[in-house]
Amino acid sequence: MTSMHLPKLQCFFEDFIQGVSQHISNQLAPSEWQRLLALAQSTPSHDPELQFTAFDSIEGRIRHYAYEEQISPLEILSAPYFYQQLEIIGRIAESPLCYFRESGIYLWSPAPDCDSLCFWLTYPAYPPGWPDDHNGLLQPNEPCLQAPLLIM
């Protein structure tokens, strides 16, 4: 999960890193950062071959673990748990940069139905609320798809 995995959204990668880094450094409650980092260190990894790695900086961690996700904002917002945790923390190219409180997920896409750039504070562990079954990860839920936020 490095920048080499960002062929379609690569030109937005640096803006994504900066937006996420600024949010973590200046707005994220230290207690939430510590809780999610503890999950990253103590919870079993989503991939048995991966282990928690410490970094010298927040930006270094983001740069290493940010990736292109094949889940669109519409898909993640269709899950009521994530929809209720949404916080818009900025904009990149006129599209919202999203943070999902309590789960530590950062997500940005140029359009609501496109792939997205993603970073988990809990990596390599799954974020809180993430479904265990990745077949049919997030099923559409009509009321959530009507959200005004999605007018980009």
Coordinates of C-alpha atoms in Angstrom, one line a residue:
M1 CA 0.0 0.0 0.0
T2 CA 2.3 2.7 -1.2
S3 CA 2.0 5.5 -3.7
M4 CA 2.9 3.0 -6.5
H5 CA -0.7 1.7 -6.1
L6 CA -2.2 5.0 -7.1
P7 CA -2.2 5.1 -10.9
K8 CA -5.6 6.8 -11.4
L9 CA -5.6 9.2 -8.5
Q10 CA -1.8 9.8 -8.2
C11 CA -2.0 13.5 -9.0
F12 CA -4.1 14.1 -5.8
F13 CA -1.9 12.0 -3.5
E14 CA 0.1 14.8 -2.1
D15 CA -3.0 17.0 -1.4
F16 CA -4.6 13.9 0.3
I17 CA -1.5 13.4 2.5
Q18 CA -1.4 17.1 3.5
G19 CA -5.1 17.2 4.3
V20 CA -5.1 14.1 6.4
S21 CA -1.8 15.1 8.2
Q22 CA -3.2 18.5 9.0
H23 CA -6.4 17.1 10.4
I24 CA -4.5 14.5 12.6
S25 CA -2.1 17.2 13.8
N26 CA -4.4 20.1 14.4
Q27 CA -8.0 18.8 14.8
L28 CA -8.2 15.2 15.8
A29 CA -8.7 14.7 19.5
P30 CA -5.5 13.2 21.0
S31 CA -7.6 10.6 22.8
E32 CA -9.1 9.4 19.5
W33 CA -5.6 9.3 17.9
Q34 CA -4.2 7.3 20.9
R35 CA -7.2 4.9 20.9
L36 CA -7.0 4.1 17.2
L37 CA -3.2 3.8 17.3
A38 CA -3.5 1.4 20.2
L39 CA -6.0 -0.7 18.0
A40 CA -3.4 -0.7 15.2
Q41 CA -0.8 -2.1 17.6
S42 CA -2.9 -4.6 19.5
T43 CA -5.6 -5.9 17.2
P44 CA -5.0 -8.7 14.8
S45 CA -4.1 -7.5 11.3
H46 CA -6.5 -7.9 8.4
D47 CA -3.6 -9.7 6.7
P48 CA -1.7 -12.2 8.9
E49 CA 1.6 -11.3 7.1
L50 CA 1.3 -7.6 8.2
Q51 CA 2.4 -6.2 11.5
F52 CA 2.2 -2.7 13.0
T53 CA 5.0 -0.5 12.0
A54 CA 6.1 2.7 13.9
F55 CA 7.0 5.7 11.8
D56 CA 8.9 8.9 12.7
S57 CA 6.1 11.1 11.6
I58 CA 2.4 11.2 11.0
E59 CA 3.0 12.2 7.4
G60 CA 5.4 9.3 7.0
R61 CA 2.7 6.8 8.2
I62 CA 0.1 8.4 5.9
R63 CA 2.4 8.4 2.9
H64 CA 3.3 4.7 3.4
Y65 CA -0.3 3.4 4.0
A66 CA -2.5 5.6 1.9
Y67 CA -3.9 3.7 -1.0
E68 CA -6.5 3.7 -3.8
E69 CA -9.6 2.0 -2.6
Q70 CA -12.2 0.5 -5.0
I71 CA -15.0 1.7 -2.7
S72 CA -16.7 4.9 -3.7
P73 CA -18.0 7.5 -1.2
L74 CA -21.5 6.4 -2.1
E75 CA -20.7 2.8 -1.1
I76 CA -19.2 3.7 2.2
L77 CA -21.9 6.2 3.0
S78 CA -24.6 3.5 2.3
A79 CA -23.5 1.8 5.6
P80 CA -25.4 3.5 8.4
Y81 CA -22.5 3.2 10.8
F82 CA -20.2 5.2 8.6
Y83 CA -22.8 7.6 7.4
Q84 CA -23.4 8.6 11.0
Q85 CA -19.7 9.2 11.7
L86 CA -19.0 11.4 8.6
E87 CA -17.1 14.7 9.1
I88 CA -16.0 16.9 6.2
I89 CA -12.5 18.1 7.1
G90 CA -11.6 19.9 3.9
R91 CA -11.7 19.8 0.1
I92 CA -9.4 18.6 -2.6
A93 CA -10.2 19.7 -6.2
E94 CA -13.7 20.9 -5.1
S95 CA -14.6 17.4 -3.6
P96 CA -14.9 16.7 0.1
L97 CA -12.1 15.2 2.1
C98 CA -14.0 12.9 4.6
Y99 CA -13.1 11.6 8.0
F100 CA -15.2 9.0 9.7
R101 CA -15.0 9.6 13.4
E102 CA -14.5 6.6 15.7
S103 CA -13.3 4.4 12.9
G104 CA -10.2 6.5 11.8
I105 CA -11.0 6.3 8.1
Y106 CA -10.0 9.1 5.8
L107 CA -11.5 9.1 2.3
W108 CA -11.5 11.3 -0.8
S109 CA -12.7 10.8 -4.3
P110 CA -13.1 13.2 -7.3
A111 CA -16.7 12.0 -7.7
P112 CA -19.3 10.2 -5.4
D113 CA -19.3 7.1 -7.6
C114 CA -15.5 6.8 -8.3
D115 CA -12.6 4.9 -6.6
S116 CA -11.1 6.9 -3.7
L117 CA -7.9 7.6 -1.8
C118 CA -8.1 6.1 1.6
F119 CA -6.1 5.9 4.8
W120 CA -6.9 4.0 8.0
L121 CA -5.5 5.2 11.3
T122 CA -5.8 1.6 12.6
Y123 CA -3.8 0.0 9.7
P124 CA -2.9 -2.9 9.6
A125 CA -6.0 -3.7 11.8
Y126 CA -9.5 -3.2 10.4
P127 CA -11.1 0.0 11.5
P128 CA -13.9 -0.2 14.1
G129 CA -17.2 -0.8 12.3
W130 CA -15.6 -2.4 9.2
P131 CA -17.5 -5.5 8.0
D132 CA -15.7 -8.8 8.4
D133 CA -17.3 -10.2 5.2
H134 CA -15.9 -8.3 2.2
N135 CA -18.2 -10.0 -0.3
G136 CA -20.8 -7.3 -0.8
L137 CA -18.9 -5.0 1.6
L138 CA -21.4 -2.1 1.7
Q139 CA -24.9 -2.7 0.4
P140 CA -26.8 0.4 -0.9
N141 CA -29.3 1.9 1.6
E142 CA -31.6 4.3 -0.2
P143 CA -31.9 7.0 2.6
C144 CA -28.1 7.4 2.9
L145 CA -27.8 7.8 -0.9
Q146 CA -30.0 10.9 -0.7
A147 CA -27.6 12.8 1.5
P148 CA -27.0 16.4 0.4
L149 CA -23.2 15.9 1.1
L150 CA -23.0 13.9 -2.1
I151 CA -23.8 16.8 -4.3
M152 CA -20.2 17.6 -5.2

